Amino acid sequence: MGMHAVTEQRRLQLFELDELRLFFYEKARIYKERTKQWYDKKIQQRELIPGQQLLLYNSRLKLFHENLKSRWLGSFKLVKVYLYGVVNLKDERIGQEFKVNGHRVKHYMGAEVNNLNEDPV
């Protein structure tokens, strides 16, 4: 009888552990959903319309550390927006058009930017 009672008690403890585990998984899922909603609410939506002036992020691998050099090249004119965030930009100084990822551009509102004779592609 003592062995049967110990077995039953151990089974109940395992069920309680399972319930606790499921409870905390649910709590973690709720926390993750709420944080995602909070972060998504903070994201500013960018609407890219052909004809806008944009800056292009220079993401090339840098061998030398240049603190004072701007990472943004510009200004470029937006020609067309394709599916999945691809945009077609035109460098009006040389008349060259090229496609880039839409995540690498941001709106430009200002005077002429010095490009330092760099190739944007």
Coordinates of C-alpha atoms in Angstrom, one line a residue:
M1 CA 0.0 0.0 0.0
G2 CA 2.9 2.4 0.8
M3 CA 4.4 1.9 -2.7
H4 CA 1.1 2.5 -4.4
A5 CA 0.6 5.8 -2.5
V6 CA 4.2 7.0 -3.3
T7 CA 3.6 6.2 -7.0
E8 CA 0.3 8.1 -7.0
Q9 CA 1.9 11.1 -5.3
R10 CA 4.8 11.1 -7.8
R11 CA 2.3 11.0 -10.7
L12 CA 0.4 14.0 -9.2
Q13 CA 3.6 15.9 -8.9
L14 CA 4.5 15.2 -12.5
F15 CA 1.0 16.4 -13.6
E16 CA 1.5 19.6 -11.5
L17 CA 4.9 20.2 -13.2
D18 CA 3.3 19.7 -16.6
E19 CA 0.5 22.2 -15.7
L20 CA 3.1 24.8 -14.5
R21 CA 5.2 24.3 -17.6
L22 CA 2.1 24.9 -19.9
F23 CA 1.1 27.9 -17.8
F24 CA 4.5 29.5 -18.2
Y25 CA 4.6 28.8 -21.9
E26 CA 1.3 30.6 -22.2
K27 CA 2.6 33.5 -20.2
A28 CA 5.7 33.7 -22.3
R29 CA 3.6 33.6 -25.5
I30 CA 1.3 36.5 -24.2
Y31 CA 4.4 38.5 -23.2
K32 CA 6.0 38.0 -26.7
E33 CA 2.7 39.1 -28.4
R34 CA 2.4 42.2 -26.3
T35 CA 6.1 43.2 -26.9
K36 CA 5.7 42.6 -30.6
Q37 CA 2.5 44.8 -30.6
W38 CA 4.3 47.5 -28.7
Y39 CA 7.3 47.5 -31.1
D40 CA 5.1 47.3 -34.2
K41 CA 3.2 50.3 -32.9
K42 CA 6.5 52.3 -32.7
I43 CA 7.5 51.6 -36.3
Q44 CA 6.9 54.5 -38.6
Q45 CA 5.4 53.6 -42.0
R46 CA 7.3 55.0 -45.0
E47 CA 5.3 55.6 -48.1
L48 CA 7.5 55.8 -51.2
I49 CA 6.1 57.7 -54.1
P50 CA 7.8 58.1 -57.5
G51 CA 9.4 61.5 -57.8
Q52 CA 10.5 61.7 -54.2
Q53 CA 14.1 62.6 -53.2
L54 CA 15.8 59.8 -51.2
L55 CA 19.1 59.1 -49.5
L56 CA 20.8 55.7 -50.0
Y57 CA 22.6 53.9 -47.1
N58 CA 26.2 53.0 -48.0
S59 CA 26.5 49.5 -46.6
R60 CA 29.8 48.5 -48.1
L61 CA 32.4 46.7 -46.1
K62 CA 34.8 49.3 -44.7
L63 CA 38.4 48.4 -44.2
F64 CA 39.4 51.7 -42.6
H65 CA 37.4 53.3 -39.8
E66 CA 36.2 56.7 -41.0
N67 CA 34.2 58.4 -38.3
L68 CA 33.5 61.7 -40.1
K69 CA 32.3 60.2 -43.3
S70 CA 28.5 60.1 -43.9
R71 CA 27.0 56.6 -44.5
W72 CA 24.1 58.2 -46.5
L73 CA 24.6 59.0 -50.1
G74 CA 22.2 61.2 -52.0
S75 CA 20.1 62.6 -53.2
F76 CA 18.5 60.2 -55.6
K77 CA 15.1 60.4 -57.4
L78 CA 12.7 57.6 -56.9
V79 CA 11.6 56.3 -60.3
K80 CA 9.5 53.2 -59.5
V81 CA 8.6 51.0 -56.6
Y82 CA 8.4 47.2 -57.3
L83 CA 7.0 44.4 -55.3
Y84 CA 8.7 43.2 -52.1
G85 CA 10.3 46.5 -51.4
V86 CA 12.6 46.9 -54.4
V87 CA 13.0 50.5 -55.6
N88 CA 14.4 51.9 -58.8
L89 CA 16.5 55.0 -58.2
K90 CA 18.0 57.5 -60.6
D91 CA 21.2 59.5 -60.0
E92 CA 20.4 62.8 -61.7
R93 CA 24.0 63.9 -61.8
I94 CA 25.1 61.2 -64.2
G95 CA 21.6 59.9 -65.3
Q96 CA 22.2 56.3 -64.1
E97 CA 19.3 54.2 -62.9
F98 CA 19.7 51.2 -60.6
K99 CA 17.6 49.0 -58.3
V100 CA 18.2 48.7 -54.5
N101 CA 16.4 47.3 -51.5
G102 CA 13.8 49.7 -50.2
H103 CA 15.1 49.2 -46.6
R104 CA 18.3 51.0 -47.7
V105 CA 16.7 54.3 -48.5
K106 CA 15.1 57.1 -46.4
H107 CA 13.3 60.3 -47.3
Y108 CA 15.5 63.3 -48.0
M109 CA 14.4 66.8 -47.1
G110 CA 17.1 69.3 -47.6
A111 CA 19.8 70.9 -49.7
E112 CA 22.3 69.1 -52.0
V113 CA 24.5 66.4 -50.4
N114 CA 28.2 66.0 -51.1
N115 CA 28.6 62.4 -52.6
L116 CA 32.4 62.4 -52.4
N117 CA 32.4 60.8 -55.9
E118 CA 31.4 57.4 -54.6
D119 CA 29.6 54.7 -56.7
P120 CA 26.2 54.1 -55.1
V121 CA 25.7 50.6 -56.5

